[in-house]
Each structure stands twice: as C-alpha cells, then as structure tokens.
PDB file of C-alpha atoms in Angstrom:
ATOM      1  CA  MET A   3      -0.519  20.548  18.772  1.00 56.00           C
ATOM      2  CA  SER A   4      -4.325  21.617  18.771  1.00 70.00           C
ATOM      3  CA  SER A   5      -4.639  20.463  15.147  1.00 76.00           C
ATOM      4  CA  ARG A   6      -3.197  17.435  14.751  1.00 83.00           C
ATOM      5  CA  ILE A   7      -5.555  16.498  18.271  1.00 81.00           C
ATOM      6  CA  LYS A   8      -8.194  17.398  15.300  1.00 80.00           C
ATOM      7  CA  ASN A   9      -7.027  14.974  12.866  1.00 82.00           C
ATOM      8  CA  GLN A  10      -6.237  12.322  14.710  1.00 84.00           C
ATOM      9  CA  LEU A  11      -9.900  12.084  15.158  1.00 80.00           C
ATOM     10  CA  ILE A  12     -11.133  12.566  13.251  1.00 79.00           C
ATOM     11  CA  ALA A  13      -9.357   9.403  11.989  1.00 80.00           C
ATOM     12  CA  LYS A  14     -11.093   7.457  14.471  1.00 79.00           C
ATOM     13  CA  VAL A  15     -14.225   8.424  13.826  1.00 77.00           C
ATOM     14  CA  ILE A  16     -13.675   8.126  10.045  1.00 74.00           C
ATOM     15  CA  THR A  17     -11.939   4.794  10.550  1.00 76.00           C
ATOM     16  CA  ARG A  18     -14.723   3.176  12.246  1.00 74.00           C
ATOM     17  CA  PHE A  19     -17.780   4.828  10.456  1.00 74.00           C
ATOM     18  CA  PRO A  20     -16.698   4.871   6.401  1.00 70.00           C
ATOM     19  CA  ARG A  21     -19.963   6.753   5.444  1.00 70.00           C
ATOM     20  CA  LEU A  22     -18.543   9.957   7.167  1.00 70.00           C
ATOM     21  CA  ALA A  23     -15.279   9.347   5.897  1.00 72.00           C
ATOM     22  CA  GLN A  24     -17.289  10.408   1.628  1.00 72.00           C
ATOM     23  CA  ARG A  25     -16.952  14.142   3.119  1.00 68.00           C
ATOM     24  CA  PHE A  26     -13.618  13.842   2.939  1.00 68.00           C
ATOM     25  CA  ILE A  27     -13.210  11.519   0.079  1.00 72.00           C
ATOM     26  CA  THR A  28     -14.577  14.039  -1.842  1.00 71.00           C
ATOM     27  CA  ALA A  29     -12.671  16.569  -0.740  1.00 68.00           C
ATOM     28  CA  TYR A  30      -9.227  16.406  -1.144  1.00 70.00           C
ATOM     29  CA  GLU A  31      -8.317  16.002  -4.964  1.00 71.00           C
ATOM     30  CA  PRO A  32      -5.561  13.634  -5.963  1.00 74.00           C
ATOM     31  CA  TRP A  33      -2.607  15.496  -8.239  1.00 73.00           C
ATOM     32  CA  GLU A  34      -2.811  13.847 -11.753  1.00 75.00           C
ATOM     33  CA  SER A  35      -0.472  13.685 -14.022  1.00 74.00           C
ATOM     34  CA  GLY A  36      -1.550  14.242 -17.348  1.00 79.00           C
ATOM     35  CA  GLU A  37       0.027  11.841 -18.603  1.00 88.00           C
ATOM     36  CA  PRO A  38       0.304   8.032 -20.002  1.00 92.00           C
ATOM     37  CA  THR A  39      -0.005   5.749 -17.555  1.00 95.00           C
ATOM     38  CA  PRO A  40       3.287   3.481 -17.733  1.00 96.00           C
ATOM     39  CA  TRP A  41       3.524  -0.323 -18.166  1.00 97.00           C
ATOM     40  CA  THR A  42       6.171  -2.726 -17.340  1.00 97.00           C
ATOM     41  CA  ALA A  43       4.827  -6.124 -18.936  1.00 95.00           C
ATOM     42  CA  VAL A  44       5.780  -9.349 -15.701  1.00 96.00           C
ATOM     43  CA  THR A  45       7.823 -10.973 -17.944  1.00 96.00           C
ATOM     44  CA  LYS A  46       8.994 -13.785 -15.379  1.00 97.00           C
ATOM     45  CA  PRO A  47       6.568 -16.800 -12.844  1.00 98.00           C
ATOM     46  CA  LEU A  48       6.142 -15.640  -9.292  1.00 98.00           C
ATOM     47  CA  SER A  49       8.728 -17.741  -7.997  1.00 98.00           C
ATOM     48  CA  GLU A  50      11.827 -16.383  -9.730  1.00 98.00           C
ATOM     49  CA  CYS A  51      10.677 -12.851  -8.870  1.00 98.00           C
ATOM     50  CA  ARG A  52      12.164 -10.918  -6.015  1.00 98.00           C
ATOM     51  CA  VAL A  53       9.701  -8.851  -4.076  1.00 98.00           C
ATOM     52  CA  ALA A  54       9.363  -5.502  -1.867  1.00 98.00           C
ATOM     53  CA  LEU A  55       6.591  -3.199  -0.438  1.00 98.00           C
ATOM     54  CA  VAL A  56       6.274  -0.249  -0.674  1.00 98.00           C
ATOM     55  CA  THR A  57       4.137   1.610   1.946  1.00 97.00           C
ATOM     56  CA  THR A  58       2.300   5.046   2.118  1.00 96.00           C
ATOM     57  CA  SER A  59       0.938   3.642   5.902  1.00 95.00           C
ATOM     58  CA  GLY A  60       3.940   6.943   7.621  1.00 95.00           C
ATOM     59  CA  VAL A  61       4.985   3.325   9.617  1.00 96.00           C
ATOM     60  CA  HIS A  62       9.010   3.092  10.336  1.00 97.00           C
ATOM     61  CA  HIS A  63      11.477   2.063  13.241  1.00 98.00           C
ATOM     62  CA  LYS A  64      10.935   3.616  16.040  1.00 97.00           C
ATOM     63  CA  ASP A  65      14.942   5.737  15.973  1.00 97.00           C
ATOM     64  CA  GLN A  66      13.879   7.008  11.824  1.00 97.00           C
ATOM     65  CA  LEU A  67      12.557  10.662  12.106  1.00 96.00           C
ATOM     66  CA  PRO A  68       9.176  10.580  12.285  1.00 94.00           C
ATOM     67  CA  PHE A  69       6.856  12.109   9.702  1.00 94.00           C
ATOM     68  CA  ASP A  70       6.127  15.272   9.940  1.00 92.00           C
ATOM     69  CA  MET A  71       2.544  16.123  10.315  1.00 90.00           C
ATOM     70  CA  GLN A  72       2.713  19.916  11.395  1.00 90.00           C
ATOM     71  CA  ASP A  73       2.899  20.930   7.655  1.00 90.00           C
ATOM     72  CA  SER A  74      -0.741  20.916   6.146  1.00 87.00           C
ATOM     73  CA  GLU A  75       0.200  19.630   2.442  1.00 89.00           C
ATOM     74  CA  GLY A  76       1.992  16.890   4.748  1.00 89.00           C
ATOM     75  CA  ASP A  77       6.180  14.972   4.278  1.00 93.00           C
ATOM     76  CA  PRO A  78       7.301  13.458   1.398  1.00 94.00           C
ATOM     77  CA  SER A  79       9.771  12.009   2.777  1.00 96.00           C
ATOM     78  CA  PHE A  80      10.430   8.328   2.926  1.00 97.00           C
ATOM     79  CA  ARG A  81      11.702   6.172   4.957  1.00 97.00           C
ATOM     80  CA  GLU A  82      13.555   2.379   4.730  1.00 98.00           C
ATOM     81  CA  ILE A  83      12.368  -0.095   6.292  1.00 97.00           C
ATOM     82  CA  GLU A  84      14.666  -3.306   6.802  1.00 97.00           C
ATOM     83  CA  GLY A  85      12.103  -6.551   7.371  1.00 96.00           C
ATOM     84  CA  ALA A  86      14.529  -8.534   9.385  1.00 96.00           C
ATOM     85  CA  THR A  87      13.585  -6.245  11.887  1.00 96.00           C
ATOM     86  CA  ILE A  88      10.115  -4.020  11.322  1.00 96.00           C
ATOM     87  CA  SER A  89       7.392  -5.581  13.143  1.00 94.00           C
ATOM     88  CA  LYS A  90       9.527  -5.709  16.443  1.00 94.00           C
ATOM     89  CA  ASP A  91      10.578  -2.632  15.689  1.00 94.00           C
ATOM     90  CA  TYR A  92       7.852   0.465  14.557  1.00 96.00           C
ATOM     91  CA  LEU A  93       6.198   3.179  15.258  1.00 95.00           C
ATOM     92  CA  ILE A  94       2.990   4.917  12.960  1.00 94.00           C
ATOM     93  CA  THR A  95       3.190   7.882  12.110  1.00 89.00           C
ATOM     94  CA  HIS A  96       0.014   9.203  10.482  1.00 87.00           C
ATOM     95  CA  ASP A  97      -2.659  11.386  11.810  1.00 86.00           C
ATOM     96  CA  TYR A  98      -5.304  11.149   9.435  1.00 84.00           C
ATOM     97  CA  TYR A  99      -5.843   7.090   9.778  1.00 86.00           C
ATOM     98  CA  ASP A 100      -6.754   5.466  13.412  1.00 89.00           C
ATOM     99  CA  HIS A 101      -4.121   3.026  13.083  1.00 92.00           C
ATOM    100  CA  SER A 102      -4.733   1.335  16.030  1.00 93.00           C
ATOM    101  CA  ASP A 103      -5.359  -1.978  14.069  1.00 95.00           C
ATOM    102  CA  ALA A 104      -2.298  -1.503  12.387  1.00 95.00           C
ATOM    103  CA  GLU A 105       0.024  -1.575  16.075  1.00 95.00           C
ATOM    104  CA  LYS A 106      -1.801  -4.518  16.599  1.00 96.00           C
ATOM    105  CA  ASP A 107      -0.378  -5.342  13.764  1.00 97.00           C
ATOM    106  CA  LEU A 108       1.373  -4.055  11.543  1.00 97.00           C
ATOM    107  CA  ASN A 109       0.591  -6.318   8.351  1.00 98.00           C
ATOM    108  CA  ILE A 110      -3.314  -5.422   7.922  1.00 97.00           C
ATOM    109  CA  ILE A 111      -0.649  -2.193   6.802  1.00 97.00           C
ATOM    110  CA  LEU A 112       2.739  -3.990   4.763  1.00 98.00           C
ATOM    111  CA  PRO A 113       2.589  -8.190   4.817  1.00 98.00           C
ATOM    112  CA  ILE A 114       6.297  -8.482   5.672  1.00 98.00           C
ATOM    113  CA  ASP A 115       5.338 -11.982   7.690  1.00 98.00           C
ATOM    114  CA  ARG A 116       2.505 -13.144   4.799  1.00 98.00           C
ATOM    115  CA  LEU A 117       5.265 -12.018   2.620  1.00 98.00           C
ATOM    116  CA  ARG A 118       8.318 -14.147   4.733  1.00 98.00           C
ATOM    117  CA  GLU A 119       5.719 -16.841   4.357  1.00 98.00           C
ATOM    118  CA  LEU A 120       4.788 -17.035   0.481  1.00 98.00           C
ATOM    119  CA  GLN A 121       8.446 -17.278   0.553  1.00 98.00           C
ATOM    120  CA  ALA A 122       8.970 -20.243   2.492  1.00 98.00           C
ATOM    121  CA  ALA A 123       6.339 -21.752   0.758  1.00 97.00           C
ATOM    122  CA  GLY A 124       7.936 -20.604  -2.627  1.00 97.00           C
ATOM    123  CA  THR A 125       5.042 -19.661  -4.473  1.00 98.00           C
ATOM    124  CA  ILE A 126       6.943 -15.059  -3.991  1.00 98.00           C
ATOM    125  CA  GLY A 127      10.509 -16.535  -4.789  1.00 98.00           C
ATOM    126  CA  ASP A 128      12.455 -14.155  -2.753  1.00 98.00           C
ATOM    127  CA  LEU A 129      12.161 -11.281  -0.441  1.00 98.00           C
ATOM    128  CA  ALA A 130      14.059  -7.791  -0.752  1.00 98.00           C
ATOM    129  CA  ALA A 131      15.684  -6.904   2.693  1.00 98.00           C
ATOM    130  CA  ARG A 132      14.871  -3.276   2.096  1.00 98.00           C
ATOM    131  CA  HIS A 133      11.316  -1.691   2.023  1.00 98.00           C
ATOM    132  CA  TYR A 134       9.846   1.620   1.859  1.00 98.00           C
ATOM    133  CA  SER A 135       7.411   4.191   3.629  1.00 97.00           C
ATOM    134  CA  PHE A 136       5.937   6.962   2.990  1.00 96.00           C
ATOM    135  CA  MET A 137       3.067   8.332   4.729  1.00 91.00           C
ATOM    136  CA  GLY A 138       0.554   9.375   1.537  1.00 81.00           C
ATOM    137  CA  HIS A 139      -1.045  12.690   1.410  1.00 80.00           C
ATOM    138  CA  ILE A 140       0.748  15.038  -0.353  1.00 87.00           C
ATOM    139  CA  ASP A 141      -0.699  17.879  -1.706  1.00 86.00           C
ATOM    140  CA  GLY A 142       0.976  21.157  -3.264  1.00 88.00           C
ATOM    141  CA  HIS A 143       4.418  22.112  -3.430  1.00 90.00           C
ATOM    142  CA  HIS A 144       5.771  18.790  -2.009  1.00 92.00           C
ATOM    143  CA  ILE A 145       3.780  16.473  -5.360  1.00 91.00           C
ATOM    144  CA  ALA A 146       7.317  17.291  -6.864  1.00 91.00           C
ATOM    145  CA  THR A 147       9.868  16.779  -4.490  1.00 92.00           C
ATOM    146  CA  LEU A 148       7.988  13.358  -4.064  1.00 91.00           C
ATOM    147  CA  ILE A 149       7.840  12.725  -7.945  1.00 90.00           C
ATOM    148  CA  GLY A 150      10.402  14.363  -9.366  1.00 90.00           C
ATOM    149  CA  LYS A 151      13.071  12.899  -5.702  1.00 93.00           C
ATOM    150  CA  THR A 152      12.707  10.556  -3.446  1.00 95.00           C
ATOM    151  CA  ALA A 153       9.867   8.460  -5.571  1.00 96.00           C
ATOM    152  CA  ARG A 154      12.614   8.639  -7.654  1.00 97.00           C
ATOM    153  CA  GLN A 155      15.435   7.714  -4.395  1.00 97.00           C
ATOM    154  CA  VAL A 156      13.497   4.861  -4.247  1.00 98.00           C
ATOM    155  CA  VAL A 157      13.308   3.744  -7.178  1.00 98.00           C
ATOM    156  CA  GLU A 158      17.354   3.766  -6.934  1.00 98.00           C
ATOM    157  CA  LYS A 159      17.471   1.229  -4.260  1.00 98.00           C
ATOM    158  CA  LEU A 160      14.384  -0.581  -5.951  1.00 98.00           C
ATOM    159  CA  LEU A 161      17.502  -0.872  -9.081  1.00 98.00           C
ATOM    160  CA  GLN A 162      19.978  -1.333  -7.319  1.00 98.00           C
ATOM    161  CA  ASP A 163      18.608  -4.535  -5.242  1.00 98.00           C
ATOM    162  CA  GLU A 164      17.364  -6.048  -7.894  1.00 98.00           C
ATOM    163  CA  VAL A 165      13.806  -5.489  -7.136  1.00 98.00           C
ATOM    164  CA  ASP A 166      11.214  -7.477  -9.220  1.00 98.00           C
ATOM    165  CA  VAL A 167       8.065  -6.614  -8.371  1.00 98.00           C
ATOM    166  CA  VAL A 168       6.528  -3.826  -6.219  1.00 98.00           C
ATOM    167  CA  LEU A 169       4.040  -4.211  -4.332  1.00 98.00           C
ATOM    168  CA  LEU A 170       1.971  -0.687  -2.873  1.00 98.00           C
ATOM    169  CA  THR A 171      -0.177  -0.802   0.541  1.00 98.00           C
ATOM    170  CA  PRO A 172      -1.776   3.029   1.755  1.00 95.00           C
ATOM    171  CA  ALA A 173      -3.573   3.162   4.867  1.00 92.00           C
TER     172      ALA A 173
ATOM    173  CA  MET B   6       0.440   6.464  -3.381  1.00 89.00           C
ATOM    174  CA  GLY B   7      -0.627   6.069  -7.087  1.00 91.00           C
ATOM    175  CA  LEU B   8       1.972   8.737  -7.642  1.00 93.00           C
ATOM    176  CA  VAL B   9       5.066   7.017  -6.301  1.00 96.00           C
ATOM    177  CA  GLN B  10       3.524   3.710  -8.314  1.00 97.00           C
ATOM    178  CA  ARG B  11       4.145   5.318 -10.951  1.00 96.00           C
ATOM    179  CA  GLU B  12       7.435   6.089 -11.255  1.00 96.00           C
ATOM    180  CA  ILE B  13       8.713   2.711  -9.804  1.00 98.00           C
ATOM    181  CA  GLU B  14       5.903   1.447 -12.922  1.00 98.00           C
ATOM    182  CA  LYS B  15       8.650   4.212 -15.079  1.00 97.00           C
ATOM    183  CA  ALA B  16      11.537   2.574 -13.905  1.00 97.00           C
ATOM    184  CA  GLY B  17      10.677  -0.866 -15.136  1.00 98.00           C
ATOM    185  CA  ILE B  18       9.597  -2.295 -12.404  1.00 98.00           C
ATOM    186  CA  PRO B  19       6.148  -3.853 -12.766  1.00 98.00           C
ATOM    187  CA  THR B  20       3.737  -2.691  -9.149  1.00 98.00           C
ATOM    188  CA  ILE B  21       0.854  -3.715  -8.355  1.00 98.00           C
ATOM    189  CA  GLY B  22      -1.393  -1.611  -6.270  1.00 98.00           C
ATOM    190  CA  ILE B  23      -3.597  -2.285  -3.063  1.00 98.00           C
ATOM    191  CA  SER B  24      -6.914   0.456  -3.077  1.00 97.00           C
ATOM    192  CA  ILE B  25      -9.245   2.088  -0.411  1.00 95.00           C
ATOM    193  CA  VAL B  26     -10.039   4.627  -2.385  1.00 92.00           C
ATOM    194  CA  ARG B  27     -11.449   3.836  -5.321  1.00 94.00           C
ATOM    195  CA  GLU B  28     -12.124   7.961  -6.840  1.00 91.00           C
ATOM    196  CA  TYR B  29      -7.960   8.798  -5.915  1.00 90.00           C
ATOM    197  CA  THR B  30      -7.184   5.654  -7.950  1.00 94.00           C
ATOM    198  CA  GLU B  31      -9.318   6.786 -11.086  1.00 94.00           C
ATOM    199  CA  LYS B  32      -7.985  10.100 -11.142  1.00 92.00           C
ATOM    200  CA  VAL B  33      -4.392   8.966 -10.127  1.00 93.00           C
ATOM    201  CA  GLN B  34      -4.899   5.883 -12.617  1.00 95.00           C
ATOM    202  CA  PRO B  35      -1.623   3.555 -11.691  1.00 97.00           C
ATOM    203  CA  PRO B  36      -0.524   0.644 -13.716  1.00 97.00           C
ATOM    204  CA  ARG B  37      -2.111  -2.025 -11.289  1.00 98.00           C
ATOM    205  CA  THR B  38      -4.561  -1.922  -8.539  1.00 98.00           C
ATOM    206  CA  VAL B  39      -6.785  -3.932  -6.886  1.00 98.00           C
ATOM    207  CA  TYR B  40      -9.409  -2.376  -4.619  1.00 98.00           C
ATOM    208  CA  VAL B  41     -10.689  -3.468  -1.353  1.00 97.00           C
ATOM    209  CA  LYS B  42     -14.376  -1.037   0.668  1.00 94.00           C
ATOM    210  CA  TRP B  43     -12.610  -1.354   3.655  1.00 92.00           C
ATOM    211  CA  PRO B  44     -12.277   0.843   7.211  1.00 91.00           C
ATOM    212  CA  PHE B  45      -8.788   3.399   6.035  1.00 92.00           C
ATOM    213  CA  GLY B  46      -6.423   1.893   7.758  1.00 94.00           C
ATOM    214  CA  HIS B  47      -7.186  -1.366   7.057  1.00 96.00           C
ATOM    215  CA  PRO B  48      -6.322  -2.621   3.813  1.00 97.00           C
ATOM    216  CA  LEU B  49      -5.107  -5.929   4.537  1.00 97.00           C
ATOM    217  CA  GLY B  50      -7.758  -6.358   6.283  1.00 97.00           C
ATOM    218  CA  GLU B  51      -7.671  -6.995  10.277  1.00 96.00           C
ATOM    219  CA  PRO B  52      -5.276  -7.627  12.415  1.00 97.00           C
ATOM    220  CA  GLY B  53      -4.585 -11.754  12.920  1.00 97.00           C
ATOM    221  CA  ASN B  54      -6.641 -12.503  10.098  1.00 97.00           C
ATOM    222  CA  VAL B  55      -4.219 -14.519   8.062  1.00 97.00           C
ATOM    223  CA  LYS B  56      -6.297 -16.532   5.766  1.00 97.00           C
ATOM    224  CA  GLN B  57      -8.256 -12.449   4.975  1.00 97.00           C
ATOM    225  CA  GLN B  58      -4.288 -11.265   4.381  1.00 98.00           C
ATOM    226  CA  ARG B  59      -3.383 -13.735   2.464  1.00 98.00           C
ATOM    227  CA  ALA B  60      -6.171 -13.599   0.150  1.00 97.00           C
ATOM    228  CA  VAL B  61      -5.165  -9.832  -0.475  1.00 98.00           C
ATOM    229  CA  ILE B  62      -1.772 -11.007  -1.542  1.00 98.00           C
ATOM    230  CA  LEU B  63      -2.395 -13.833  -3.856  1.00 98.00           C
ATOM    231  CA  GLU B  64      -5.253 -12.094  -5.533  1.00 98.00           C
ATOM    232  CA  ALA B  65      -3.204  -8.522  -5.652  1.00 98.00           C
ATOM    233  CA  PHE B  66      -0.679 -11.523  -7.101  1.00 98.00           C
ATOM    234  CA  ARG B  67      -2.971 -12.650 -10.148  1.00 98.00           C
ATOM    235  CA  VAL B  68      -4.761  -9.520 -11.095  1.00 98.00           C
ATOM    236  CA  LEU B  69       0.137  -9.024 -11.344  1.00 98.00           C
ATOM    237  CA  TYR B  70      -0.115 -11.946 -14.411  1.00 98.00           C
ATOM    238  CA  SER B  71      -3.678 -11.224 -15.839  1.00 96.00           C
ATOM    239  CA  VAL B  72      -4.150  -7.527 -16.584  1.00 94.00           C
ATOM    240  CA  ALA B  73      -3.350  -6.662 -19.968  1.00 88.00           C
ATOM    241  CA  ALA B  74      -3.650  -2.631 -19.685  1.00 90.00           C
ATOM    242  CA  PRO B  75      -2.935  -0.096 -17.798  1.00 96.00           C
ATOM    243  CA  GLY B  76      -4.641   1.899 -15.625  1.00 96.00           C
ATOM    244  CA  GLU B  77      -7.018  -0.781 -14.876  1.00 96.00           C
ATOM    245  CA  ILE B  78      -9.571  -1.130 -11.380  1.00 97.00           C
ATOM    246  CA  VAL B  79      -9.860  -4.715  -9.946  1.00 97.00           C
ATOM    247  CA  ASP B  80     -13.070  -4.942  -7.474  1.00 97.00           C
ATOM    248  CA  LEU B  81     -11.980  -7.775  -5.503  1.00 97.00           C
ATOM    249  CA  PRO B  82     -14.789 -10.184  -3.694  1.00 94.00           C
ATOM    250  CA  PHE B  83     -14.737  -9.535  -0.417  1.00 96.00           C
ATOM    251  CA  ARG B  84     -16.733  -7.994   1.831  1.00 90.00           C
ATOM    252  CA  TRP B  85     -15.178  -7.524   5.371  1.00 90.00           C
ATOM    253  CA  ARG B  86     -15.920 -10.049   7.548  1.00 89.00           C
ATOM    254  CA  ARG B  87     -18.893 -10.963   5.615  1.00 90.00           C
ATOM    255  CA  TYR B  88     -16.284 -13.433   3.274  1.00 94.00           C
ATOM    256  CA  ASP B  89     -15.960 -17.471   3.865  1.00 94.00           C
ATOM    257  CA  TYR B  90     -11.997 -16.883   3.681  1.00 95.00           C
ATOM    258  CA  GLU B  91     -12.142 -20.163   4.714  1.00 94.00           C
ATOM    259  CA  SER B  92     -13.119 -21.047   0.905  1.00 94.00           C
ATOM    260  CA  TYR B  93     -10.793 -18.838  -0.461  1.00 96.00           C
ATOM    261  CA  GLU B  94      -9.640 -20.786  -3.319  1.00 95.00           C
ATOM    262  CA  GLU B  95      -6.187 -19.452  -3.700  1.00 95.00           C
ATOM    263  CA  PRO B  96      -4.595 -19.616  -7.148  1.00 95.00           C
ATOM    264  CA  LYS B  97      -1.875 -21.979  -8.455  1.00 89.00           C
ATOM    265  CA  GLU B  98       0.457 -20.085  -9.350  1.00 92.00           C
ATOM    266  CA  PHE B  99       1.457 -16.598 -11.067  1.00 97.00           C
ATOM    267  CA  VAL B 100       3.319 -16.405 -14.782  1.00 97.00           C
ATOM    268  CA  PRO B 101       3.382 -14.809 -17.437  1.00 95.00           C
ATOM    269  CA  ASN B 102       0.458 -15.018 -19.963  1.00 84.00           C
ATOM    270  CA  GLN B 103       2.447 -16.324 -22.899  1.00 63.00           C
TER     271      GLN B 103
END
C-alpha cells in the first residue's frame, strides 16, 4: 500500500509541475514493435461514421473490478464502458496521474458528452454504445497479453459494433 | 495507448490518437496522432471548458482526414489557458480526400 501512496503523490506533483515529469518520461522506455506502422484509409465522411472511444485513463464503472495497481508492470485488462451511463457512474483507478480534475468532468479523459453533441449536430454519424478503457503503463510480460489478447478482444467488439472510427485518449 | 491503437488500425478501423507525451508517441508510432503539450490527466483540457474540449476533438478529426502517411504526429496550436478558444474556427466538414 505504501508504494501506491508514493505513486499517487508523485502523480499529483508532476501534474502540477509538468517540468518535473520529464524525469519520469525519460526513465520509461515504451515498447517498440519494430513492425511497420499499420494504416487503414478513411473512406467515409465523418457524418456517416460510427465513432467509439478507447482510453488508457483507467476509468471504469463503479461496479467493475478496479485495475490492479499493485503490479508494477501494470494491468493489461480492459473494462467495457457503457456510453449511456458512464458519466453518472464512474471511478478512476490509476495511481500514475492526478485524476482529481477528471473526477470533476469525465470529458477531459473520455469526451462522451462532446461526442454526443457532435452526433446531435450531425458532425459524426453515430456514437457507438460501448467504449473501452485500459489503464496504460503496461510493461514487461503484460505487453504480450495486451497485444496478443486484450487489444484483440476489444478489436473484435469494435468490429461487431461496426465501428468506423476510433478516437483514443491517454491520461 | 499507441500499442492498442496500432492493433485497431491493423484490423481495418481507422484511428486517431491524442498524445500528451510526444517522446512515447514517436517511439510507439501509432498511425495518426495529435499532440498537446498539456499536463497529464488532461488530454482534452480543463474540466468544464467545453470550447477547449471540442476544439481538441475537432482538430483530431481534421487530422484523421488530412494525414496521408502513417506515423504522423501533428502538434496542435493550443497553449493550455493561453489560447483563445472562442476564436477557434471549427472545420466545416470532414471528408476523405480524393
């Protein structure tokens, strides 16, 4: 537990003083696949596209299992987010950033209300009913699980829902 | 986040990501990214700032439709509180170029 409190404190400090974050940014080496960057061309106007959100901000519904913050290599699992109810029923489990602002307004990490406005205005064709949340900060052996299993499960769900465009938000 | 983005794009769904750490995005190489030099935990901006949040989303969609080559990172001109979001001109339409 004490290491969780330490991480939460560091997160608060580096959110308030972004210059201090540089040390942590430099210390973390993201995994590089070495494969060419994938590419799918957009073929439809946005006004005909169904849009879904994928976030790595660690947000989830209150009754869902929180992300595992004890494992220093992170938690590669995801939570399915119901767009219709999430604004009124959410928790953020993530010790590596200060989410006190996101607790005031979910839209700064998961812009569900903004997308709903764009849908109402006809800018986007449709908003998917389901969205997906990871916690980010995945390292070590969890990277294989993320790429080989959980990301693929999310892809399956996006394809089932006939999603045309995905907007991804970090934290 | 970029790793998940790459998997979605690979499956045939176009993606656009928002980045708050340019260094990571440069290494992970997601297909398309907009970058904001903003504090952690605030990829869309400040709580309650609807204009700011909307501007980031619309710029992300603009980039989704304008980037022609994989791996591009577009730096957004928004400077946190020192940008007049009222003056942001929203793109009129988002259509594939061809």
